PDB file of C-alpha atoms in Angstrom:
ATOM      1  CA  UNK A1476     204.590  62.849  -7.878  1.00  0.00           C
ATOM      2  CA  UNK A1477     203.141  63.930  -4.533  1.00  0.00           C
ATOM      3  CA  UNK A1478     205.642  65.444  -2.143  1.00  0.00           C
ATOM      4  CA  UNK A1479     205.161  66.023   1.590  1.00  0.00           C
ATOM      5  CA  UNK A1480     202.071  68.044   2.443  1.00  0.00           C
ATOM      6  CA  UNK A1481     203.987  70.034   5.037  1.00  0.00           C
ATOM      7  CA  UNK A1482     205.990  71.772   2.313  1.00  0.00           C
ATOM      8  CA  UNK A1483     204.629  74.981   0.741  1.00  0.00           C
ATOM      9  CA  UNK A1484     202.605  74.618  -2.421  1.00  0.00           C
ATOM     10  CA  UNK A1485     204.775  75.014  -5.505  1.00  0.00           C
ATOM     11  CA  UNK A1486     205.282  73.704  -9.000  1.00  0.00           C
ATOM     12  CA  UNK A1487     208.579  73.036 -10.675  1.00  0.00           C
ATOM     13  CA  UNK A1488     209.068  72.458 -14.418  1.00  0.00           C
ATOM     14  CA  UNK A1489     211.992  70.454 -15.771  1.00  0.00           C
ATOM     15  CA  UNK A1490     212.647  70.249 -19.514  1.00  0.00           C
ATOM     16  CA  UNK A1491     214.083  67.209 -21.264  1.00  0.00           C
ATOM     17  CA  UNK A1492     216.541  67.647 -24.144  1.00  0.00           C
ATOM     18  CA  UNK A1493     215.545  66.524 -27.628  1.00  0.00           C
ATOM     19  CA  UNK A1494     217.758  63.439 -27.464  1.00  0.00           C
ATOM     20  CA  UNK A1495     216.655  62.412 -23.985  1.00  0.00           C
ATOM     21  CA  UNK A1496     214.412  59.601 -25.220  1.00  0.00           C
ATOM     22  CA  UNK A1497     216.892  58.059 -27.649  1.00  0.00           C
ATOM     23  CA  UNK A1498     217.710  54.418 -26.904  1.00  0.00           C
ATOM     24  CA  UNK A1499     218.901  51.348 -28.764  1.00  0.00           C
ATOM     25  CA  UNK A1500     220.057  51.157 -32.352  1.00  0.00           C
ATOM     26  CA  UNK A1501     219.315  53.788 -34.978  1.00  0.00           C
ATOM     27  CA  UNK A1502     216.227  53.444 -37.178  1.00  0.00           C
ATOM     28  CA  UNK A1503     216.509  53.659 -40.964  1.00  0.00           C
ATOM     29  CA  UNK A1504     213.791  55.603 -42.747  1.00  0.00           C
ATOM     30  CA  UNK A1505     212.460  53.479 -45.603  1.00  0.00           C
ATOM     31  CA  UNK A1506     209.490  55.518 -46.794  1.00  0.00           C
ATOM     32  CA  UNK A1507     206.891  55.238 -48.161  1.00  0.00           C
ATOM     33  CA  UNK A1508     208.459  57.535 -50.740  1.00  0.00           C
ATOM     34  CA  UNK A1509     206.581  56.940 -53.973  1.00  0.00           C
ATOM     35  CA  UNK A1510     202.999  57.654 -52.867  1.00  0.00           C
ATOM     36  CA  UNK A1511     200.951  60.762 -53.594  1.00  0.00           C
ATOM     37  CA  UNK A1512     202.293  64.231 -54.308  1.00  0.00           C
ATOM     38  CA  UNK A1513     205.771  64.150 -55.813  1.00  0.00           C
ATOM     39  CA  UNK A1514     206.442  64.506 -59.548  1.00  0.00           C
ATOM     40  CA  UNK A1515     209.513  62.314 -59.176  1.00  0.00           C
ATOM     41  CA  UNK A1516     207.571  59.516 -57.488  1.00  0.00           C
ATOM     42  CA  UNK A1517     209.171  60.124 -54.113  1.00  0.00           C
ATOM     43  CA  UNK A1518     206.290  61.717 -52.239  1.00  0.00           C
ATOM     44  CA  UNK A1519     205.581  60.577 -48.709  1.00  0.00           C
ATOM     45  CA  UNK A1520     202.422  58.786 -47.566  1.00  0.00           C
ATOM     46  CA  UNK A1521     201.564  60.731 -44.435  1.00  0.00           C
ATOM     47  CA  UNK A1522     201.426  59.310 -40.927  1.00  0.00           C
ATOM     48  CA  UNK A1523     201.083  55.541 -40.737  1.00  0.00           C
ATOM     49  CA  UNK A1524     199.237  54.037 -37.782  1.00  0.00           C
ATOM     50  CA  UNK A1525     200.195  50.385 -38.098  1.00  0.00           C
ATOM     51  CA  UNK A1526     202.225  47.846 -40.052  1.00  0.00           C
ATOM     52  CA  UNK A1527     202.565  44.062 -40.348  1.00  0.00           C
ATOM     53  CA  UNK A1528     205.121  41.751 -41.968  1.00  0.00           C
ATOM     54  CA  UNK A1529     205.456  37.928 -42.013  1.00  0.00           C
ATOM     55  CA  UNK A1530     208.488  36.552 -40.175  1.00  0.00           C
ATOM     56  CA  UNK A1531     209.447  34.311 -43.117  1.00  0.00           C
ATOM     57  CA  UNK A1532     209.149  37.115 -45.660  1.00  0.00           C
ATOM     58  CA  UNK A1533     210.212  40.405 -44.053  1.00  0.00           C
ATOM     59  CA  UNK A1534     210.380  42.169 -47.445  1.00  0.00           C
ATOM     60  CA  UNK A1535     206.563  42.013 -47.526  1.00  0.00           C
ATOM     61  CA  UNK A1536     205.071  44.884 -45.507  1.00  0.00           C
ATOM     62  CA  UNK A1537     201.488  46.055 -45.124  1.00  0.00           C
ATOM     63  CA  UNK A1538     200.793  49.432 -43.545  1.00  0.00           C
ATOM     64  CA  UNK A1539     197.896  51.810 -43.072  1.00  0.00           C
ATOM     65  CA  UNK A1540     196.809  55.060 -41.495  1.00  0.00           C
ATOM     66  CA  UNK A1541     193.845  57.302 -40.969  1.00  0.00           C
ATOM     67  CA  UNK A1542     194.809  60.860 -40.083  1.00  0.00           C
ATOM     68  CA  UNK A1543     194.696  62.353 -43.576  1.00  0.00           C
ATOM     69  CA  UNK A1544     193.908  61.489 -47.154  1.00  0.00           C
ATOM     70  CA  UNK A1545     197.509  60.680 -47.936  1.00  0.00           C
ATOM     71  CA  UNK A1546     197.873  57.857 -45.447  1.00  0.00           C
ATOM     72  CA  UNK A1547     194.315  56.613 -45.807  1.00  0.00           C
ATOM     73  CA  UNK A1548     193.862  52.947 -46.712  1.00  0.00           C
ATOM     74  CA  UNK A1549     196.310  50.055 -47.053  1.00  0.00           C
ATOM     75  CA  UNK A1550     199.676  50.377 -48.755  1.00  0.00           C
ATOM     76  CA  UNK A1551     201.984  47.444 -49.526  1.00  0.00           C
ATOM     77  CA  UNK A1552     205.665  46.880 -50.211  1.00  0.00           C
ATOM     78  CA  UNK A1553     207.266  43.681 -51.505  1.00  0.00           C
ATOM     79  CA  UNK A1554     210.863  44.929 -51.429  1.00  0.00           C
ATOM     80  CA  UNK A1555     211.367  45.857 -47.800  1.00  0.00           C
ATOM     81  CA  UNK A1556     209.896  49.346 -48.108  1.00  0.00           C
ATOM     82  CA  UNK A1557     211.779  50.623 -51.168  1.00  0.00           C
ATOM     83  CA  UNK A1558     208.605  50.881 -53.234  1.00  0.00           C
ATOM     84  CA  UNK A1559     204.938  51.000 -52.233  1.00  0.00           C
ATOM     85  CA  UNK A1560     201.558  50.478 -53.890  1.00  0.00           C
ATOM     86  CA  UNK A1561     198.031  51.357 -52.833  1.00  0.00           C
ATOM     87  CA  UNK A1562     195.975  48.246 -52.036  1.00  0.00           C
ATOM     88  CA  UNK A1563     192.499  49.375 -50.982  1.00  0.00           C
ATOM     89  CA  UNK A1564     190.175  47.761 -53.541  1.00  0.00           C
ATOM     90  CA  UNK A1565     186.946  46.921 -51.714  1.00  0.00           C
ATOM     91  CA  UNK A1566     188.080  48.749 -48.587  1.00  0.00           C
ATOM     92  CA  UNK A1567     185.203  51.203 -48.198  1.00  0.00           C
ATOM     93  CA  UNK A1568     186.406  52.521 -44.857  1.00  0.00           C
ATOM     94  CA  UNK A1569     190.016  53.582 -45.399  1.00  0.00           C
ATOM     95  CA  UNK A1570     190.613  54.857 -41.844  1.00  0.00           C
ATOM     96  CA  UNK A1571     192.993  52.081 -40.858  1.00  0.00           C
ATOM     97  CA  UNK A1572     193.510  51.424 -37.144  1.00  0.00           C
ATOM     98  CA  UNK A1573     195.170  48.002 -37.270  1.00  0.00           C
ATOM     99  CA  UNK A1574     196.763  45.548 -39.719  1.00  0.00           C
ATOM    100  CA  UNK A1575     197.371  41.911 -38.818  1.00  0.00           C
ATOM    101  CA  UNK A1576     198.419  38.710 -40.603  1.00  0.00           C
ATOM    102  CA  UNK A1577     196.625  35.429 -40.003  1.00  0.00           C
ATOM    103  CA  UNK A1578     199.046  33.330 -37.900  1.00  0.00           C
ATOM    104  CA  UNK A1579     198.426  30.229 -40.037  1.00  0.00           C
ATOM    105  CA  UNK A1580     199.308  31.918 -43.340  1.00  0.00           C
ATOM    106  CA  UNK A1581     203.127  32.196 -43.332  1.00  0.00           C
ATOM    107  CA  UNK A1582     203.246  33.650 -46.854  1.00  0.00           C
ATOM    108  CA  UNK A1583     201.463  36.763 -45.610  1.00  0.00           C
ATOM    109  CA  UNK A1584     198.597  36.692 -48.119  1.00  0.00           C
ATOM    110  CA  UNK A1585     195.838  36.374 -45.488  1.00  0.00           C
ATOM    111  CA  UNK A1586     195.453  39.839 -43.973  1.00  0.00           C
ATOM    112  CA  UNK A1587     193.032  41.590 -41.610  1.00  0.00           C
ATOM    113  CA  UNK A1588     192.478  45.338 -41.426  1.00  0.00           C
ATOM    114  CA  UNK A1589     190.781  47.019 -38.476  1.00  0.00           C
ATOM    115  CA  UNK A1590     188.795  50.153 -39.301  1.00  0.00           C
ATOM    116  CA  UNK A1591     186.273  52.483 -37.657  1.00  0.00           C
ATOM    117  CA  UNK A1592     183.479  50.365 -39.116  1.00  0.00           C
ATOM    118  CA  UNK A1593     184.662  46.832 -38.452  1.00  0.00           C
ATOM    119  CA  UNK A1594     187.014  44.159 -39.796  1.00  0.00           C
ATOM    120  CA  UNK A1595     188.049  43.790 -43.428  1.00  0.00           C
ATOM    121  CA  UNK A1596     189.684  40.596 -44.664  1.00  0.00           C
ATOM    122  CA  UNK A1597     191.870  39.730 -47.657  1.00  0.00           C
ATOM    123  CA  UNK A1598     193.154  36.338 -48.817  1.00  0.00           C
ATOM    124  CA  UNK A1599     194.986  37.558 -51.915  1.00  0.00           C
ATOM    125  CA  UNK A1600     197.687  39.714 -50.396  1.00  0.00           C
ATOM    126  CA  UNK A1601     195.505  42.843 -50.169  1.00  0.00           C
ATOM    127  CA  UNK A1602     194.644  42.803 -53.881  1.00  0.00           C
ATOM    128  CA  UNK A1603     191.000  42.904 -52.738  1.00  0.00           C
ATOM    129  CA  UNK A1604     189.157  43.312 -49.443  1.00  0.00           C
ATOM    130  CA  UNK A1605     185.851  42.045 -48.042  1.00  0.00           C
ATOM    131  CA  UNK A1606     184.007  43.533 -45.080  1.00  0.00           C
ATOM    132  CA  UNK A1607     183.109  41.046 -42.331  1.00  0.00           C
ATOM    133  CA  UNK A1608     179.560  42.392 -42.230  1.00  0.00           C
ATOM    134  CA  UNK A1609     178.694  41.190 -38.718  1.00  0.00           C
ATOM    135  CA  UNK A1610     181.450  43.464 -37.345  1.00  0.00           C
ATOM    136  CA  UNK A1611     180.130  46.629 -39.013  1.00  0.00           C
ATOM    137  CA  UNK A1612     177.770  47.412 -36.134  1.00  0.00           C
ATOM    138  CA  UNK A1613     180.404  46.821 -33.460  1.00  0.00           C
ATOM    139  CA  UNK A1614     182.501  49.925 -34.114  1.00  0.00           C
ATOM    140  CA  UNK A1615     186.222  50.372 -34.575  1.00  0.00           C
ATOM    141  CA  UNK A1616     188.757  47.530 -34.457  1.00  0.00           C
ATOM    142  CA  UNK A1617     192.384  48.280 -33.596  1.00  0.00           C
ATOM    143  CA  UNK A1618     194.060  45.285 -32.017  1.00  0.00           C
ATOM    144  CA  UNK A1619     194.253  41.637 -33.177  1.00  0.00           C
ATOM    145  CA  UNK A1620     195.651  38.744 -31.124  1.00  0.00           C
ATOM    146  CA  UNK A1621     195.694  34.928 -30.982  1.00  0.00           C
ATOM    147  CA  UNK A1622     194.434  33.003 -27.952  1.00  0.00           C
ATOM    148  CA  UNK A1623     192.641  29.918 -26.659  1.00  0.00           C
ATOM    149  CA  UNK A1624     189.019  29.466 -25.651  1.00  0.00           C
ATOM    150  CA  UNK A1625     188.176  26.110 -24.106  1.00  0.00           C
ATOM    151  CA  UNK A1626     191.566  24.866 -25.278  1.00  0.00           C
ATOM    152  CA  UNK A1627     190.751  25.654 -28.931  1.00  0.00           C
ATOM    153  CA  UNK A1628     192.751  28.288 -30.886  1.00  0.00           C
ATOM    154  CA  UNK A1629     190.880  31.513 -31.614  1.00  0.00           C
ATOM    155  CA  UNK A1630     191.515  34.850 -33.267  1.00  0.00           C
ATOM    156  CA  UNK A1631     190.753  37.828 -31.026  1.00  0.00           C
ATOM    157  CA  UNK A1632     190.205  41.530 -31.690  1.00  0.00           C
ATOM    158  CA  UNK A1633     188.958  44.508 -29.744  1.00  0.00           C
ATOM    159  CA  UNK A1634     185.885  46.544 -30.625  1.00  0.00           C
ATOM    160  CA  UNK A1635     184.144  49.573 -29.229  1.00  0.00           C
ATOM    161  CA  UNK A1636     182.170  47.569 -26.685  1.00  0.00           C
ATOM    162  CA  UNK A1637     183.774  44.158 -26.518  1.00  0.00           C
ATOM    163  CA  UNK A1638     186.195  41.486 -27.662  1.00  0.00           C
ATOM    164  CA  UNK A1639     185.670  39.833 -31.044  1.00  0.00           C
ATOM    165  CA  UNK A1640     186.356  36.099 -31.434  1.00  0.00           C
ATOM    166  CA  UNK A1641     186.647  33.691 -34.365  1.00  0.00           C
ATOM    167  CA  UNK A1642     187.896  30.116 -34.536  1.00  0.00           C
ATOM    168  CA  UNK A1643     191.435  30.132 -35.841  1.00  0.00           C
ATOM    169  CA  UNK A1644     190.772  27.103 -38.030  1.00  0.00           C
ATOM    170  CA  UNK A1645     187.603  28.576 -39.518  1.00  0.00           C
ATOM    171  CA  UNK A1646     187.566  29.216 -43.259  1.00  0.00           C
ATOM    172  CA  UNK A1647     188.220  32.701 -44.565  1.00  0.00           C
ATOM    173  CA  UNK A1648     185.392  35.212 -44.185  1.00  0.00           C
ATOM    174  CA  UNK A1649     183.715  33.142 -41.459  1.00  0.00           C
ATOM    175  CA  UNK A1650     181.620  35.095 -38.985  1.00  0.00           C
ATOM    176  CA  UNK A1651     183.081  36.759 -35.927  1.00  0.00           C
ATOM    177  CA  UNK A1652     181.352  36.635 -32.545  1.00  0.00           C
ATOM    178  CA  UNK A1653     181.503  39.145 -29.717  1.00  0.00           C
ATOM    179  CA  UNK A1654     182.067  39.137 -25.970  1.00  0.00           C
ATOM    180  CA  UNK A1655     180.504  42.242 -24.444  1.00  0.00           C
ATOM    181  CA  UNK A1656     182.711  44.360 -22.201  1.00  0.00           C
ATOM    182  CA  UNK A1657     181.550  46.154 -19.033  1.00  0.00           C
ATOM    183  CA  UNK A1658     182.083  49.521 -20.719  1.00  0.00           C
ATOM    184  CA  UNK A1659     183.500  51.276 -23.747  1.00  0.00           C
ATOM    185  CA  UNK A1660     186.947  50.560 -25.177  1.00  0.00           C
ATOM    186  CA  UNK A1661     188.719  53.524 -26.803  1.00  0.00           C
ATOM    187  CA  UNK A1662     190.005  53.154 -30.350  1.00  0.00           C
ATOM    188  CA  UNK A1663     193.572  53.738 -29.191  1.00  0.00           C
ATOM    189  CA  UNK A1664     193.467  50.837 -26.721  1.00  0.00           C
ATOM    190  CA  UNK A1665     194.995  47.440 -27.402  1.00  0.00           C
ATOM    191  CA  UNK A1666     194.508  43.945 -26.027  1.00  0.00           C
ATOM    192  CA  UNK A1667     197.227  42.405 -23.872  1.00  0.00           C
ATOM    193  CA  UNK A1668     196.861  38.620 -23.944  1.00  0.00           C
ATOM    194  CA  UNK A1669     198.339  35.801 -21.864  1.00  0.00           C
ATOM    195  CA  UNK A1670     197.494  32.096 -22.132  1.00  0.00           C
ATOM    196  CA  UNK A1671     198.009  29.710 -19.219  1.00  0.00           C
ATOM    197  CA  UNK A1672     196.795  26.134 -18.944  1.00  0.00           C
ATOM    198  CA  UNK A1673     194.673  26.351 -22.085  1.00  0.00           C
ATOM    199  CA  UNK A1674     192.853  29.500 -20.965  1.00  0.00           C
ATOM    200  CA  UNK A1675     193.433  32.986 -22.322  1.00  0.00           C
ATOM    201  CA  UNK A1676     193.129  36.125 -20.236  1.00  0.00           C
ATOM    202  CA  UNK A1677     192.882  39.591 -21.717  1.00  0.00           C
ATOM    203  CA  UNK A1678     193.944  42.856 -20.114  1.00  0.00           C
ATOM    204  CA  UNK A1679     192.443  46.040 -21.547  1.00  0.00           C
ATOM    205  CA  UNK A1680     191.324  49.517 -20.563  1.00  0.00           C
ATOM    206  CA  UNK A1681     187.581  50.012 -20.085  1.00  0.00           C
ATOM    207  CA  UNK A1682     186.149  53.503 -20.019  1.00  0.00           C
ATOM    208  CA  UNK A1683     186.367  55.030 -23.451  1.00  0.00           C
ATOM    209  CA  UNK A1684     188.563  57.647 -25.052  1.00  0.00           C
ATOM    210  CA  UNK A1685     190.864  59.661 -22.820  1.00  0.00           C
ATOM    211  CA  UNK A1686     190.466  57.593 -19.679  1.00  0.00           C
ATOM    212  CA  UNK A1687     189.293  54.392 -18.127  1.00  0.00           C
ATOM    213  CA  UNK A1688     190.451  51.627 -15.834  1.00  0.00           C
ATOM    214  CA  UNK A1689     192.193  48.303 -16.341  1.00  0.00           C
ATOM    215  CA  UNK A1690     190.116  45.118 -16.426  1.00  0.00           C
ATOM    216  CA  UNK A1691     190.942  41.429 -16.823  1.00  0.00           C
ATOM    217  CA  UNK A1692     188.739  39.135 -18.914  1.00  0.00           C
ATOM    218  CA  UNK A1693     189.052  35.353 -18.604  1.00  0.00           C
ATOM    219  CA  UNK A1694     187.641  33.977 -21.858  1.00  0.00           C
ATOM    220  CA  UNK A1695     185.056  31.303 -21.030  1.00  0.00           C
ATOM    221  CA  UNK A1696     183.339  30.932 -24.416  1.00  0.00           C
ATOM    222  CA  UNK A1697     183.292  32.718 -27.816  1.00  0.00           C
ATOM    223  CA  UNK A1698     180.563  35.034 -26.518  1.00  0.00           C
ATOM    224  CA  UNK A1699     181.257  35.054 -22.768  1.00  0.00           C
ATOM    225  CA  UNK A1700     184.035  36.083 -20.424  1.00  0.00           C
ATOM    226  CA  UNK A1701     184.473  36.562 -16.689  1.00  0.00           C
ATOM    227  CA  UNK A1702     185.482  40.191 -16.137  1.00  0.00           C
ATOM    228  CA  UNK A1703     187.309  41.394 -13.050  1.00  0.00           C
ATOM    229  CA  UNK A1704     188.191  44.973 -12.250  1.00  0.00           C
ATOM    230  CA  UNK A1705     188.836  47.732 -12.162  1.00  0.00           C
ATOM    231  CA  UNK A1706     192.364  46.875 -11.059  1.00  0.00           C
ATOM    232  CA  UNK A1707     193.791  49.214  -8.460  1.00  0.00           C
ATOM    233  CA  UNK A1708     197.096  49.267  -6.629  1.00  0.00           C
ATOM    234  CA  UNK A1709     197.083  50.303  -2.976  1.00  0.00           C
ATOM    235  CA  UNK A1710     197.638  54.003  -2.361  1.00  0.00           C
ATOM    236  CA  UNK A1711     201.173  54.852  -1.359  1.00  0.00           C
ATOM    237  CA  UNK A1712     202.486  58.074   0.144  1.00  0.00           C
ATOM    238  CA  UNK A1713     206.078  59.134  -0.562  1.00  0.00           C
ATOM    239  CA  UNK A1714     207.664  61.133   2.218  1.00  0.00           C
ATOM    240  CA  UNK A1715     210.729  62.222   0.269  1.00  0.00           C
ATOM    241  CA  UNK A1716     212.371  62.494  -3.120  1.00  0.00           C
ATOM    242  CA  UNK A1717     213.634  59.326  -4.801  1.00  0.00           C
ATOM    243  CA  UNK A1718     214.376  58.047  -8.287  1.00  0.00           C
ATOM    244  CA  UNK A1719     211.977  55.559  -9.872  1.00  0.00           C
ATOM    245  CA  UNK A1720     213.577  53.825 -12.913  1.00  0.00           C
ATOM    246  CA  UNK A1721     211.079  52.918 -15.578  1.00  0.00           C
ATOM    247  CA  UNK A1722     208.461  55.390 -14.373  1.00  0.00           C
ATOM    248  CA  UNK A1723     209.545  58.528 -16.207  1.00  0.00           C
ATOM    249  CA  UNK A1724     212.836  59.542 -17.721  1.00  0.00           C
ATOM    250  CA  UNK A1725     212.970  62.683 -15.616  1.00  0.00           C
ATOM    251  CA  UNK A1726     213.332  60.648 -12.418  1.00  0.00           C
ATOM    252  CA  UNK A1727     216.411  58.944 -13.798  1.00  0.00           C
ATOM    253  CA  UNK A1728     218.037  62.286 -14.584  1.00  0.00           C
ATOM    254  CA  UNK A1729     217.316  64.261 -11.422  1.00  0.00           C
ATOM    255  CA  UNK A1730     218.659  63.268  -8.024  1.00  0.00           C
ATOM    256  CA  UNK A1731     216.442  65.836  -6.287  1.00  0.00           C
ATOM    257  CA  UNK A1732     213.830  68.425  -7.326  1.00  0.00           C
ATOM    258  CA  UNK A1733     216.606  70.995  -7.789  1.00  0.00           C
ATOM    259  CA  UNK A1734     219.554  68.852  -8.948  1.00  0.00           C
ATOM    260  CA  UNK A1735     219.379  67.449 -12.480  1.00  0.00           C
ATOM    261  CA  UNK A1736     221.867  66.090 -14.967  1.00  0.00           C
ATOM    262  CA  UNK A1737     223.287  67.760 -18.041  1.00  0.00           C
ATOM    263  CA  UNK A1738     220.746  68.869 -20.640  1.00  0.00           C
ATOM    264  CA  UNK A1739     217.846  69.141 -18.189  1.00  0.00           C
ATOM    265  CA  UNK A1740     216.980  72.591 -16.914  1.00  0.00           C
ATOM    266  CA  UNK A1741     214.355  73.934 -14.518  1.00  0.00           C
ATOM    267  CA  UNK A1742     212.316  76.963 -15.567  1.00  0.00           C
ATOM    268  CA  UNK A1743     210.917  78.023 -12.230  1.00  0.00           C
ATOM    269  CA  UNK A1744     208.673  77.594  -9.218  1.00  0.00           C
ATOM    270  CA  UNK A1745     205.060  78.748  -9.493  1.00  0.00           C
ATOM    271  CA  UNK A1746     202.128  79.240  -7.157  1.00  0.00           C
ATOM    272  CA  UNK A1747     199.508  77.803  -9.513  1.00  0.00           C
ATOM    273  CA  UNK A1748     199.222  75.174 -12.212  1.00  0.00           C
ATOM    274  CA  UNK A1749     198.071  77.869 -14.659  1.00  0.00           C
ATOM    275  CA  UNK A1750     201.237  79.877 -14.109  1.00  0.00           C
ATOM    276  CA  UNK A1751     203.242  76.710 -14.568  1.00  0.00           C
ATOM    277  CA  UNK A1752     201.597  75.959 -17.914  1.00  0.00           C
ATOM    278  CA  UNK A1753     202.003  79.547 -19.080  1.00  0.00           C
ATOM    279  CA  UNK A1754     205.739  79.331 -18.446  1.00  0.00           C
ATOM    280  CA  UNK A1755     205.978  76.201 -20.558  1.00  0.00           C
ATOM    281  CA  UNK A1756     204.085  77.873 -23.407  1.00  0.00           C
ATOM    282  CA  UNK A1757     206.501  80.825 -23.395  1.00  0.00           C
ATOM    283  CA  UNK A1758     209.643  78.669 -23.411  1.00  0.00           C
ATOM    284  CA  UNK A1759     211.765  79.063 -26.539  1.00  0.00           C
ATOM    285  CA  UNK A1760     212.566  76.834 -28.249  1.00  0.00           C
ATOM    286  CA  UNK A1761     209.470  74.787 -27.336  1.00  0.00           C
ATOM    287  CA  UNK A1762     210.378  71.784 -25.157  1.00  0.00           C
ATOM    288  CA  UNK A1763     210.160  68.280 -26.609  1.00  0.00           C
ATOM    289  CA  UNK A1764     209.236  66.978 -23.164  1.00  0.00           C
ATOM    290  CA  UNK A1765     208.621  68.351 -19.705  1.00  0.00           C
ATOM    291  CA  UNK A1766     207.314  67.370 -16.310  1.00  0.00           C
ATOM    292  CA  UNK A1767     206.059  69.266 -13.298  1.00  0.00           C
ATOM    293  CA  UNK A1768     206.219  68.337  -9.647  1.00  0.00           C
ATOM    294  CA  UNK A1769     203.514  69.292  -7.183  1.00  0.00           C
ATOM    295  CA  UNK A1770     203.891  69.679  -3.436  1.00  0.00           C
ATOM    296  CA  UNK A1771     200.160  70.182  -3.071  1.00  0.00           C
ATOM    297  CA  UNK A1772     197.916  67.178  -3.956  1.00  0.00           C
ATOM    298  CA  UNK A1773     195.039  69.567  -4.838  1.00  0.00           C
ATOM    299  CA  UNK A1774     197.074  70.874  -7.778  1.00  0.00           C
ATOM    300  CA  UNK A1775     196.840  67.538  -9.581  1.00  0.00           C
TER     301      UNK A1775
END
């Protein structure tokens, strides 16, 4: 947040309490419990990056991860998460970025897995996997969607340098095609899709890991799209403090830079960003969340 340039340069840190981000109903932890390193069969499976479940059979769950050997590959539950099995036969790249169910297979047996080396496909409920070889040279795949191209239903996915397409009605293991993007797409980016009047538009971030800009793609053909971007909102200068719901939780809890609600506490005013960061690092216990406010645009 940029504050008036006429004010002296300063930074202010405000800490959020641990429960500040809680919202909605409670979540129930359902495992995985019986994978890996527990003699009683209740070991955890590490960090999971993605999961998918058919609407008509919610007890069937596929999940996968990539950050360590425990969560590597696909795991499957048929009892709503009470028990899990490894299901990675034929999956030679077990760094799972995305799991998705074919929209025309309500039983949930037709599954796609996005990895760092392309798309894997299974038609037997993840009992076995086959690499879609044409995707191997296109890099990671994280996000799968359904859309229309020329009025015909298509499957869509992102890749390192484009959008992958395949006719929705095509037989299993049919070849994917690719629409090239105007730049790199990071492996933590997803496709946002909207379809209007028989035409699908995609919104994604172009620019690679750790940055980039938003672009629209209007899908013209399985290998061609009209790209527009980068999208940019007009610059706006704020001449005073205000709350901005939906922007950041801190703005909903502080009525001014020095007046915050219960559970939020300031830790000081600093001349430099470095001093500000040092103060955060020394805070005990470590904050679960924090924000800083700058009165000098050059401080970032």
